[in-house]
Amino acid sequence: MNLEILIKYLFLFTVGLITGTCGNDKLPREWKQGVELPAIFPDYAGITIPPNIAPLNFVIQEPGEAFMVRLTSKNGNDVTIFSRIPAIRINGSKWKKLLAANQGEELNIEIFCQNKGIWSKFNTVRQIIAREKIDSFLSYRLINSAYVLWFEMGLYQRNLENFRESPIIQNKSVNGGCINCHSLSKNNPEKFMFHIRSDFPGTVIYNNGKLEKIETKTDFTLASASYGAWNPNGRHIAFSVNKINQNFYVFKGQSNEVSDKYSDLVVYDTQSNILTTSPEVSTRSRENLPEWSADGKTIFYISAGEATNDSTRMITRYSLMRIGYDPEKNLWGMPDTIISAKLTGKSITFPKCSPDGRFLVFCMTDYGYFTIHHKKSDLYILDLKTWEYRATNEINSDETESYHSWSTNGRWLIFSSRRLDGVHTRTFIAHFDETGKFGKPFVLPQKDPDFYNNYLHNFNRPELMTGKINVSPQKIRDAAREDAVPVVFDPKVNIDALSGASKIKK
Amino acid sequence: MKPENFFYIVNVLIALFCFSFLSFAVNPSLHHQNQQIAWQSTDVFIHYFMVFAGGPAEYMALFISQFFYSNWMGSLIVSVFGFLISFFVFKSIVISGEKRHLLFFIIPLIQIILIALMCDYKFHFAVIFNLFVVSAFLFVCAAFQKTTGLTISYHNLIAGIFLYYISGGMYFLIFMVSSMLLLSFKSVKVLIINSSILLAGALLIPYLAHRYIFLSSLNSSFFRSTPDVAAMLRYGRPTLFYIALAIIPVVILLADINGLTTKFREKRISAKIKSTSKSRSQKALKPKYSSWDIAVAIQLLLLVVVSGYVLYKEFKPAEKLKCEIDYQANRQNWNKVLELSGNLKTYDRMVNFQFNRALMNTGQLLEKLFDYEQLLGSQGLFLDRPFASEVALPNSDFYFDLGNIDESQRYAFESETLMANSPRVLKRLILNCIIMNNPKAASTFLNVLASNPIEKKWVENYRQYTIRPELADFDSLIVRKRTDMNKTEGMIGDPPVKLIGQLEKNPQNKAAFECLIALDLLEHDLASLTVDFQYIEKLKYQKLPVVLEEAVILFRSQSRNNEFLNRIRISQQTTSRFNEFAKLTSAAKGDRDKAKQATQAFKNTYWYYVLFLSPKVTNVKLGTRPVEANY
């Protein structure tokens, strides 16, 4: 029986190879014109795409014994594909030429299906080829869908201009420890960091060719650094330090709630190895998820009230805050509430500032901050000029929308969503135009167009990068396995131990 | 008969014995179940194995060992591979041209050691496959050397590089050491050159691979010998395992030693021949050559004795029984689970759990709960705490049985992280998704499961529910689980809260009720029992379950004015039994051990549990470890 299946597969593979790749690329002489759009997966109809994106391979979800696809645009370089199977794979170099020649133009995808010898043509799928490029690389963590346990995970980088993915680090390299919360300075692959928990704990920082590992837990902070954000100056990193708990729901349409008992903000200076904070961000309230403004002089963050019991710990709402911070002089301003949870009745999380400093995209959900498990979590955008915000309904879905990242030119937003099957987190790309509107988002293209229907890992914390991280994973592994250098807590900071959740040793 | 032919006959006979032993005693289908062996035809799956040294062999080993689902196929596969390893090692020694025939009958011992390793249900077939690769490479290299007449062993070095990628560090080292031992002694100069090449290769290749190619640690780069699997599936690597790794070079080494002594003896003989007359010397030396027969007899005897000893030491019926219980539970053969659980002589938490689960599924939880010693109290019923990798999948199964699909799904996701390709986990996720009306997610998991050739039928059956979700409304299992599923919103806490939540939704969920009451009883919690007893009204019990009667009569004896307890009618039979029990314990006059001894006949009663077995009186505590320690 199994041999039969194997032989069947081999036969189909061979037939597919011969007919799928070596077929006749000429259009059929005649066909029946349909009026409906063809069903294709992933849904690439009506989207705006970067001119440097990898081919948008897709599966035609219409019946047929043969398929023909023609990609056309105003300035030529058309691509025609004939296939006996519904999975359409576009030649990379032809696709590149087509996009390069037609930036700013419409891309038409004509799809023909042959049934019982008769060809029919669907309505043309249209896309816009944007003029603005997207950052060429994307980093993310690949993990399974568990909550408490983990086994294998890793940080990976993907070339968005083709399909090449390579590891930055895998947790096998550090005896299976947890690798998390990677962050970059202005999408710069020369400046990135990530944490390791369990075995070989610490924070690995790659800064302009130098790899080092630090231990951010001090006698004066309540935990090691967690969620980080690099200052655009490339020198300072703001972190939250959190005492994290997990609880499980059974009946709320979500399974899990990650919440903090305490959390504060700190800033780490990569040059002096000093970790500093302010009484204003180390209070009994829970300050969390820092993000720098484009000029690097303001920290946006979220804050919720003190957790007095399990209920207030979990069912809490975070407001959007900001505080001035001058990294050069190590001077803190006063906190300011931008959007109050009391007014929204919702909880804000993951603020991310656009590179031009004009917009802030964040998630909003019913409560808490760990939105990946919140089906109701949606993306919102705040105009930092007018201080008006709105739900970005053009990119939201009925499923979870969560972590996001801007491209360097501010024209593309990458975000996590579970819209494909409600369980697995995939990366979506959306164009952002001059009027402050997003285009229809599309899922990160893969070589195998059916990839997402067979893939059980989650794309966690997607971060765009302007290029490849050029330090080898072997070097990162070696740095990760070294002992961490302890950071020095700023001796000038004089916080009374009673001022906040932090236990400050005097 | 030629010694070579005699060797083949012995080797075949040993292989036949191995097949019989595996199929009748070991049963590789239990490995299949225990290790969740899974192979998939997807690109993602093959890619996973192609990016580390040792991955290709593990991929092949998984492909082959997926057929362990059948006992006889698994037995056949292992015995064939054992035979081939012996064969290739033998041929390598023969081809290398030295006089090493004296040890021919030690070689089949390799097969015995391999099947002895199979007695451990966490042992990975990948080890056998890798040893097969090593032996095959040795044979090919020896044959190549003989055919080409090469004196310098570059071919071994090149083969070693390939083998390093295919099988990983440890098997590469075994190959390199074995290759060194197979080197010809004819020229000292050639021997030194070849040894240097192989030694340098053995040290440099894993180091360079670690430094520039693969992401593993240096230690793993040199010594990786078993697949990286989740904590609960990790192989313990007993001494026999290391013997198995060493067996090929050791056999060759012994053959070398034998070869050298043979040469030495031959030299001595020829010296004697020179010094004595031809006829006399031949006559005198004849008996020495006939010692071959004695050596063969000794070796065969040794083979039988060592084999018997190794198998006797390694085969552990209790471990097999535990695996069988899990196997039967997974197939929902509950009566078989109950039957087998009784055969285990020592306490085991997972057997206790499966026993309770079998009772729950057959509606006997409150009739026969104490037929198994509940030494860990409620921790033998619920595995929620302490949470560790080994309880993830059983817990998912348990909550599925109960109809608490959200909890089942939560633990199924934890299991998926540990055993991403396990058909058992994928099936659980698929069913839960269908029950929870999420056909899209079910479809994703189905697509992955569909790439496992053995699961095609199951996939076909459930695929229809993702294409036309309304069909699931006619599936009795799905309908039942949807009825039992709770939809009340709230933060969950301990098991009683979850059970009450389910009973509020469906008061006729007998399994939930019985678990709730069993939990109260195991915790000696009269207050909760008083409250939880109310749910019995909606359940159609013909008579009060025995365990409940026993509990009520016991609690009543302790608090005589309890109105709730006094309302419950107890059968005459239980009352008489309780009186007898009370009489026996009173007669012991406070001597606990004496009372325990006297009441042995009541071992399966709630009274005996409360007085002598409950962790509340024995203070037995489950050994715990932090979750991080799993990794």
PDB file of N, CA and C in Angstrom, chain A residues 2 5 9 144-152 167 170 172-173 175-176 198 247-252 314 420-421 423-424 452-456 473-474 477-478 481, chain B residues 48 67 210-217 228-230 387 404 406-407 410 413-414 416-418 426 438 440-441 444-445 447-448 453 456 486 488-492 627 631:
ATOM      1  N   ASN A   2       1.848   1.255   0.947  1.00  0.00           N
ATOM      2  CA  ASN A   2       2.718   2.426   1.053  1.00  0.00           C
ATOM      3  C   ASN A   2       3.639   2.555  -0.156  1.00  0.00           C
ATOM      4  N   ILE A   5       1.746   4.189  -2.811  1.00  0.00           N
ATOM      5  CA  ILE A   5       1.663   5.639  -2.616  1.00  0.00           C
ATOM      6  C   ILE A   5       2.960   6.304  -3.061  1.00  0.00           C
ATOM      7  N   TYR A   9       3.416   9.008  -5.952  1.00  0.00           N
ATOM      8  CA  TYR A   9       4.047  10.325  -5.734  1.00  0.00           C
ATOM      9  C   TYR A   9       5.170  10.560  -6.747  1.00  0.00           C
ATOM     10  N   ASN A 144       6.571  27.121  17.737  1.00  0.00           N
ATOM     11  CA  ASN A 144       5.291  26.394  17.676  1.00  0.00           C
ATOM     12  C   ASN A 144       4.244  27.133  18.509  1.00  0.00           C
ATOM     13  N   SER A 145       3.079  26.512  18.600  1.00  0.00           N
ATOM     14  CA  SER A 145       1.953  27.237  19.205  1.00  0.00           C
ATOM     15  C   SER A 145       1.753  26.991  20.690  1.00  0.00           C
ATOM     16  N   ALA A 146       2.764  26.530  21.387  1.00  0.00           N
ATOM     17  CA  ALA A 146       2.561  26.229  22.814  1.00  0.00           C
ATOM     18  C   ALA A 146       2.588  27.506  23.656  1.00  0.00           C
ATOM     19  N   TYR A 147       2.228  27.364  24.912  1.00  0.00           N
ATOM     20  CA  TYR A 147       2.178  28.510  25.817  1.00  0.00           C
ATOM     21  C   TYR A 147       3.269  28.439  26.886  1.00  0.00           C
ATOM     22  N   VAL A 148       3.453  27.249  27.431  1.00  0.00           N
ATOM     23  CA  VAL A 148       4.384  27.104  28.552  1.00  0.00           C
ATOM     24  C   VAL A 148       5.672  26.403  28.110  1.00  0.00           C
ATOM     25  N   LEU A 149       5.501  25.309  27.411  1.00  0.00           N
ATOM     26  CA  LEU A 149       6.666  24.518  27.021  1.00  0.00           C
ATOM     27  C   LEU A 149       7.252  25.044  25.716  1.00  0.00           C
ATOM     28  N   TRP A 150       8.496  24.757  25.535  1.00  0.00           N
ATOM     29  CA  TRP A 150       9.096  24.996  24.226  1.00  0.00           C
ATOM     30  C   TRP A 150      10.111  23.903  23.987  1.00  0.00           C
ATOM     31  N   PHE A 151      10.434  23.737  22.722  1.00  0.00           N
ATOM     32  CA  PHE A 151      11.429  22.723  22.403  1.00  0.00           C
ATOM     33  C   PHE A 151      12.430  23.283  21.400  1.00  0.00           C
ATOM     34  N   GLU A 152      11.982  23.476  20.184  1.00  0.00           N
ATOM     35  CA  GLU A 152      12.901  24.024  19.183  1.00  0.00           C
ATOM     36  C   GLU A 152      12.383  25.364  18.696  1.00  0.00           C
ATOM     37  N   PRO A 167      19.221  30.921   9.233  1.00  0.00           N
ATOM     38  CA  PRO A 167      19.118  31.152  10.686  1.00  0.00           C
ATOM     39  C   PRO A 167      20.053  32.258  11.168  1.00  0.00           C
ATOM     40  N   GLN A 170      19.756  29.440  16.366  1.00  0.00           N
ATOM     41  CA  GLN A 170      18.748  28.443  16.750  1.00  0.00           C
ATOM     42  C   GLN A 170      18.982  28.081  18.211  1.00  0.00           C
ATOM     43  N   LYS A 172      19.008  25.307  19.561  1.00  0.00           N
ATOM     44  CA  LYS A 172      19.847  24.110  19.691  1.00  0.00           C
ATOM     45  C   LYS A 172      21.277  24.515  20.055  1.00  0.00           C
ATOM     46  N   SER A 173      21.662  25.702  19.573  1.00  0.00           N
ATOM     47  CA  SER A 173      23.032  26.171  19.818  1.00  0.00           C
ATOM     48  C   SER A 173      23.267  26.516  21.276  1.00  0.00           C
ATOM     49  N   ASN A 175      21.789  24.896  23.990  1.00  0.00           N
ATOM     50  CA  ASN A 175      21.209  23.785  24.762  1.00  0.00           C
ATOM     51  C   ASN A 175      19.695  23.891  24.918  1.00  0.00           C
ATOM     52  N   GLY A 176      19.052  24.432  23.921  1.00  0.00           N
ATOM     53  CA  GLY A 176      17.589  24.467  23.927  1.00  0.00           C
ATOM     54  C   GLY A 176      16.982  25.589  24.733  1.00  0.00           C
ATOM     55  N   SER A 198      16.860  30.559  30.243  1.00  0.00           N
ATOM     56  CA  SER A 198      17.162  29.174  30.604  1.00  0.00           C
ATOM     57  C   SER A 198      18.667  28.959  30.531  1.00  0.00           C
ATOM     58  N   ASN A 247      -1.687  32.846  32.661  1.00  0.00           N
ATOM     59  CA  ASN A 247      -2.905  32.179  33.137  1.00  0.00           C
ATOM     60  C   ASN A 247      -3.673  31.660  31.934  1.00  0.00           C
ATOM     61  N   PHE A 248      -4.509  30.697  32.212  1.00  0.00           N
ATOM     62  CA  PHE A 248      -5.214  30.075  31.086  1.00  0.00           C
ATOM     63  C   PHE A 248      -6.721  30.228  31.198  1.00  0.00           C
ATOM     64  N   TYR A 249      -7.300  30.582  30.083  1.00  0.00           N
ATOM     65  CA  TYR A 249      -8.750  30.635  29.975  1.00  0.00           C
ATOM     66  C   TYR A 249      -9.207  29.357  29.320  1.00  0.00           C
ATOM     67  N   VAL A 250     -10.410  29.008  29.603  1.00  0.00           N
ATOM     68  CA  VAL A 250     -10.958  27.901  28.838  1.00  0.00           C
ATOM     69  C   VAL A 250     -12.003  28.399  27.865  1.00  0.00           C
ATOM     70  N   PHE A 251     -12.711  29.395  28.251  1.00  0.00           N
ATOM     71  CA  PHE A 251     -13.956  29.651  27.524  1.00  0.00           C
ATOM     72  C   PHE A 251     -14.049  31.018  26.850  1.00  0.00           C
ATOM     73  N   LYS A 252     -12.945  31.694  26.708  1.00  0.00           N
ATOM     74  CA  LYS A 252     -13.063  33.046  26.192  1.00  0.00           C
ATOM     75  C   LYS A 252     -12.691  33.182  24.714  1.00  0.00           C
ATOM     76  N   MET A 314      -4.442  40.631  35.653  1.00  0.00           N
ATOM     77  CA  MET A 314      -4.771  40.123  34.315  1.00  0.00           C
ATOM     78  C   MET A 314      -5.746  41.018  33.564  1.00  0.00           C
ATOM     79  N   LEU A 420      -5.391  33.761   8.583  1.00  0.00           N
ATOM     80  CA  LEU A 420      -5.495  32.650   7.624  1.00  0.00           C
ATOM     81  C   LEU A 420      -6.244  31.448   8.199  1.00  0.00           C
ATOM     82  N   ASP A 421      -5.919  31.081   9.443  1.00  0.00           N
ATOM     83  CA  ASP A 421      -6.647  29.934  10.007  1.00  0.00           C
ATOM     84  C   ASP A 421      -7.022  30.119  11.472  1.00  0.00           C
ATOM     85  N   VAL A 423      -5.254  30.250  14.014  1.00  0.00           N
ATOM     86  CA  VAL A 423      -4.349  29.625  14.987  1.00  0.00           C
ATOM     87  C   VAL A 423      -2.901  30.067  14.779  1.00  0.00           C
ATOM     88  N   HIS A 424      -2.466  30.045  13.532  1.00  0.00           N
ATOM     89  CA  HIS A 424      -1.052  30.293  13.263  1.00  0.00           C
ATOM     90  C   HIS A 424      -0.791  31.746  12.865  1.00  0.00           C
ATOM     91  N   TYR A 452       1.575  28.021   3.516  1.00  0.00           N
ATOM     92  CA  TYR A 452       0.873  28.347   4.770  1.00  0.00           C
ATOM     93  C   TYR A 452      -0.200  27.317   5.136  1.00  0.00           C
ATOM     94  N   ASN A 453      -0.574  26.519   4.160  1.00  0.00           N
ATOM     95  CA  ASN A 453      -1.573  25.489   4.468  1.00  0.00           C
ATOM     96  C   ASN A 453      -0.949  24.239   5.063  1.00  0.00           C
ATOM     97  N   ASN A 454       0.388  24.248   5.134  1.00  0.00           N
ATOM     98  CA  ASN A 454       1.087  23.058   5.630  1.00  0.00           C
ATOM     99  C   ASN A 454       2.110  23.389   6.703  1.00  0.00           C
ATOM    100  N   TYR A 455       2.115  24.595   7.167  1.00  0.00           N
ATOM    101  CA  TYR A 455       3.216  25.019   8.026  1.00  0.00           C
ATOM    102  C   TYR A 455       2.692  25.315   9.423  1.00  0.00           C
ATOM    103  N   LEU A 456       3.306  24.677  10.423  1.00  0.00           N
ATOM    104  CA  LEU A 456       2.759  24.786  11.780  1.00  0.00           C
ATOM    105  C   LEU A 456       3.548  25.729  12.689  1.00  0.00           C
ATOM    106  N   PRO A 473      25.986  32.807  11.864  1.00  0.00           N
ATOM    107  CA  PRO A 473      25.280  32.221  13.012  1.00  0.00           C
ATOM    108  C   PRO A 473      26.229  31.473  13.950  1.00  0.00           C
ATOM    109  N   GLN A 474      27.366  31.013  13.400  1.00  0.00           N
ATOM    110  CA  GLN A 474      28.345  30.322  14.254  1.00  0.00           C
ATOM    111  C   GLN A 474      28.959  31.312  15.239  1.00  0.00           C
ATOM    112  N   ARG A 477      26.385  32.106  17.811  1.00  0.00           N
ATOM    113  CA  ARG A 477      26.305  30.975  18.742  1.00  0.00           C
ATOM    114  C   ARG A 477      27.434  31.038  19.763  1.00  0.00           C
ATOM    115  N   ASP A 478      28.642  31.289  19.279  1.00  0.00           N
ATOM    116  CA  ASP A 478      29.781  31.314  20.197  1.00  0.00           C
ATOM    117  C   ASP A 478      29.636  32.437  21.218  1.00  0.00           C
ATOM    118  N   ARG A 481      27.077  31.568  23.880  1.00  0.00           N
ATOM    119  CA  ARG A 481      27.510  30.547  24.851  1.00  0.00           C
ATOM    120  C   ARG A 481      28.540  31.083  25.844  1.00  0.00           C
TER     121      ARG A 481
ATOM    122  N   TYR B  48      14.148  20.224   7.363  1.00  0.00           N
ATOM    123  CA  TYR B  48      14.524  20.212   8.784  1.00  0.00           C
ATOM    124  C   TYR B  48      15.703  19.265   9.019  1.00  0.00           C
ATOM    125  N   PHE B  67       7.143   2.215   9.867  1.00  0.00           N
ATOM    126  CA  PHE B  67       6.475   0.931   9.670  1.00  0.00           C
ATOM    127  C   PHE B  67       6.460   0.080  10.942  1.00  0.00           C
ATOM    128  N   HIS B 210      31.746  22.306  12.970  1.00  0.00           N
ATOM    129  CA  HIS B 210      31.210  23.121  14.056  1.00  0.00           C
ATOM    130  C   HIS B 210      31.536  24.593  13.824  1.00  0.00           C
ATOM    131  N   ARG B 211      32.758  24.832  13.412  1.00  0.00           N
ATOM    132  CA  ARG B 211      33.233  26.218  13.313  1.00  0.00           C
ATOM    133  C   ARG B 211      32.573  26.957  12.152  1.00  0.00           C
ATOM    134  N   TYR B 212      32.398  26.261  11.020  1.00  0.00           N
ATOM    135  CA  TYR B 212      32.007  26.992   9.812  1.00  0.00           C
ATOM    136  C   TYR B 212      30.693  26.549   9.164  1.00  0.00           C
ATOM    137  N   ILE B 213      30.207  25.389   9.518  1.00  0.00           N
ATOM    138  CA  ILE B 213      29.035  24.924   8.752  1.00  0.00           C
ATOM    139  C   ILE B 213      27.778  24.797   9.610  1.00  0.00           C
ATOM    140  N   PHE B 214      27.854  24.018  10.652  1.00  0.00           N
ATOM    141  CA  PHE B 214      26.634  23.721  11.405  1.00  0.00           C
ATOM    142  C   PHE B 214      26.562  24.561  12.683  1.00  0.00           C
ATOM    143  N   LEU B 215      25.359  24.573  13.268  1.00  0.00           N
ATOM    144  CA  LEU B 215      25.142  25.450  14.422  1.00  0.00           C
ATOM    145  C   LEU B 215      25.203  24.705  15.755  1.00  0.00           C
ATOM    146  N   SER B 216      25.524  23.448  15.715  1.00  0.00           N
ATOM    147  CA  SER B 216      25.534  22.676  16.960  1.00  0.00           C
ATOM    148  C   SER B 216      26.729  23.065  17.832  1.00  0.00           C
ATOM    149  N   SER B 217      26.670  22.625  19.087  1.00  0.00           N
ATOM    150  CA  SER B 217      27.785  22.895  19.993  1.00  0.00           C
ATOM    151  C   SER B 217      28.965  21.994  19.609  1.00  0.00           C
ATOM    152  N   ASP B 228      17.725  14.606  18.654  1.00  0.00           N
ATOM    153  CA  ASP B 228      17.261  15.587  19.635  1.00  0.00           C
ATOM    154  C   ASP B 228      15.749  15.474  19.716  1.00  0.00           C
ATOM    155  N   VAL B 229      15.288  14.996  20.820  1.00  0.00           N
ATOM    156  CA  VAL B 229      13.832  14.889  20.994  1.00  0.00           C
ATOM    157  C   VAL B 229      13.439  15.552  22.304  1.00  0.00           C
ATOM    158  N   ALA B 230      12.165  15.761  22.482  1.00  0.00           N
ATOM    159  CA  ALA B 230      11.685  16.429  23.695  1.00  0.00           C
ATOM    160  C   ALA B 230      12.017  15.593  24.931  1.00  0.00           C
ATOM    161  N   PHE B 387       3.176  20.687  36.062  1.00  0.00           N
ATOM    162  CA  PHE B 387       3.124  20.565  34.617  1.00  0.00           C
ATOM    163  C   PHE B 387       4.522  20.288  34.060  1.00  0.00           C
ATOM    164  N   ASN B 404     -13.888  18.634  27.730  1.00  0.00           N
ATOM    165  CA  ASN B 404     -13.363  19.982  27.935  1.00  0.00           C
ATOM    166  C   ASN B 404     -12.366  20.263  26.817  1.00  0.00           C
ATOM    167  N   ASP B 406     -11.437  22.933  25.129  1.00  0.00           N
ATOM    168  CA  ASP B 406     -10.479  24.049  25.186  1.00  0.00           C
ATOM    169  C   ASP B 406      -9.209  23.647  25.934  1.00  0.00           C
ATOM    170  N   GLU B 407      -9.409  22.945  27.049  1.00  0.00           N
ATOM    171  CA  GLU B 407      -8.245  22.477  27.805  1.00  0.00           C
ATOM    172  C   GLU B 407      -7.490  21.421  27.012  1.00  0.00           C
ATOM    173  N   ARG B 410      -5.442  23.186  24.533  1.00  0.00           N
ATOM    174  CA  ARG B 410      -4.280  23.858  25.124  1.00  0.00           C
ATOM    175  C   ARG B 410      -3.124  22.866  25.312  1.00  0.00           C
ATOM    176  N   PHE B 413      -1.577  21.752  22.035  1.00  0.00           N
ATOM    177  CA  PHE B 413      -0.590  22.696  21.496  1.00  0.00           C
ATOM    178  C   PHE B 413       0.760  22.535  22.202  1.00  0.00           C
ATOM    179  N   GLU B 414       0.693  22.317  23.507  1.00  0.00           N
ATOM    180  CA  GLU B 414       1.951  22.077  24.228  1.00  0.00           C
ATOM    181  C   GLU B 414       2.623  20.817  23.659  1.00  0.00           C
ATOM    182  N   GLU B 416       2.220  19.593  20.681  1.00  0.00           N
ATOM    183  CA  GLU B 416       2.670  19.845  19.309  1.00  0.00           C
ATOM    184  C   GLU B 416       4.064  20.466  19.299  1.00  0.00           C
ATOM    185  N   THR B 417       4.317  21.311  20.299  1.00  0.00           N
ATOM    186  CA  THR B 417       5.642  21.912  20.394  1.00  0.00           C
ATOM    187  C   THR B 417       6.713  20.855  20.642  1.00  0.00           C
ATOM    188  N   LEU B 418       6.342  19.846  21.416  1.00  0.00           N
ATOM    189  CA  LEU B 418       7.317  18.812  21.772  1.00  0.00           C
ATOM    190  C   LEU B 418       7.448  17.755  20.686  1.00  0.00           C
ATOM    191  N   LEU B 426      -1.461  15.509  16.077  1.00  0.00           N
ATOM    192  CA  LEU B 426      -2.150  16.179  14.974  1.00  0.00           C
ATOM    193  C   LEU B 426      -3.628  15.784  14.927  1.00  0.00           C
ATOM    194  N   ASN B 438     -13.655  25.340  13.921  1.00  0.00           N
ATOM    195  CA  ASN B 438     -12.587  26.066  13.241  1.00  0.00           C
ATOM    196  C   ASN B 438     -12.039  25.190  12.107  1.00  0.00           C
ATOM    197  N   LYS B 440     -10.832  25.907   9.254  1.00  0.00           N
ATOM    198  CA  LYS B 440      -9.611  26.374   8.576  1.00  0.00           C
ATOM    199  C   LYS B 440      -8.367  25.833   9.265  1.00  0.00           C
ATOM    200  N   ALA B 441      -8.361  25.946  10.600  1.00  0.00           N
ATOM    201  CA  ALA B 441      -7.196  25.443  11.342  1.00  0.00           C
ATOM    202  C   ALA B 441      -7.128  23.922  11.226  1.00  0.00           C
ATOM    203  N   THR B 444      -5.416  23.045   8.102  1.00  0.00           N
ATOM    204  CA  THR B 444      -3.948  23.182   8.137  1.00  0.00           C
ATOM    205  C   THR B 444      -3.325  21.929   8.744  1.00  0.00           C
ATOM    206  N   PHE B 445      -3.880  21.501   9.880  1.00  0.00           N
ATOM    207  CA  PHE B 445      -3.320  20.314  10.538  1.00  0.00           C
ATOM    208  C   PHE B 445      -3.551  19.053   9.691  1.00  0.00           C
ATOM    209  N   ASN B 447      -3.656  18.912   6.469  1.00  0.00           N
ATOM    210  CA  ASN B 447      -2.695  18.909   5.360  1.00  0.00           C
ATOM    211  C   ASN B 447      -1.358  18.331   5.801  1.00  0.00           C
ATOM    212  N   VAL B 448      -0.966  18.654   7.027  1.00  0.00           N
ATOM    213  CA  VAL B 448       0.309  18.134   7.534  1.00  0.00           C
ATOM    214  C   VAL B 448       0.189  16.631   7.764  1.00  0.00           C
ATOM    215  N   PRO B 453       2.196   8.977   5.118  1.00  0.00           N
ATOM    216  CA  PRO B 453       1.539   7.952   4.275  1.00  0.00           C
ATOM    217  C   PRO B 453       0.632   7.008   5.059  1.00  0.00           C
ATOM    218  N   LYS B 456      -3.429   8.287   5.717  1.00  0.00           N
ATOM    219  CA  LYS B 456      -4.286   8.748   4.614  1.00  0.00           C
ATOM    220  C   LYS B 456      -5.780   8.518   4.876  1.00  0.00           C
ATOM    221  N   ASN B 486     -17.901  23.442  27.502  1.00  0.00           N
ATOM    222  CA  ASN B 486     -18.442  24.560  28.255  1.00  0.00           C
ATOM    223  C   ASN B 486     -18.242  25.853  27.491  1.00  0.00           C
ATOM    224  N   THR B 488     -19.262  28.855  29.134  1.00  0.00           N
ATOM    225  CA  THR B 488     -19.304  29.940  30.114  1.00  0.00           C
ATOM    226  C   THR B 488     -17.950  30.620  30.127  1.00  0.00           C
ATOM    227  N   GLU B 489     -17.944  31.929  30.148  1.00  0.00           N
ATOM    228  CA  GLU B 489     -16.675  32.630  30.135  1.00  0.00           C
ATOM    229  C   GLU B 489     -16.089  32.714  31.529  1.00  0.00           C
ATOM    230  N   GLY B 490     -14.810  32.660  31.616  1.00  0.00           N
ATOM    231  CA  GLY B 490     -14.194  32.830  32.920  1.00  0.00           C
ATOM    232  C   GLY B 490     -12.782  32.318  32.952  1.00  0.00           C
ATOM    233  N   MET B 491     -12.049  32.790  33.903  1.00  0.00           N
ATOM    234  CA  MET B 491     -10.672  32.359  34.066  1.00  0.00           C
ATOM    235  C   MET B 491     -10.688  31.002  34.748  1.00  0.00           C
ATOM    236  N   ILE B 492      -9.990  30.078  34.207  1.00  0.00           N
ATOM    237  CA  ILE B 492     -10.028  28.758  34.825  1.00  0.00           C
ATOM    238  C   ILE B 492      -8.994  28.651  35.931  1.00  0.00           C
ATOM    239  N   VAL B 627       9.796  23.613  35.217  1.00  0.00           N
ATOM    240  CA  VAL B 627       9.450  23.378  33.813  1.00  0.00           C
ATOM    241  C   VAL B 627      10.678  23.548  32.920  1.00  0.00           C
ATOM    242  N   TYR B 631      14.206  21.108  29.372  1.00  0.00           N
ATOM    243  CA  TYR B 631      14.873  21.397  28.100  1.00  0.00           C
ATOM    244  C   TYR B 631      16.370  21.315  28.206  1.00  0.00           C
TER     245      TYR B 631
END
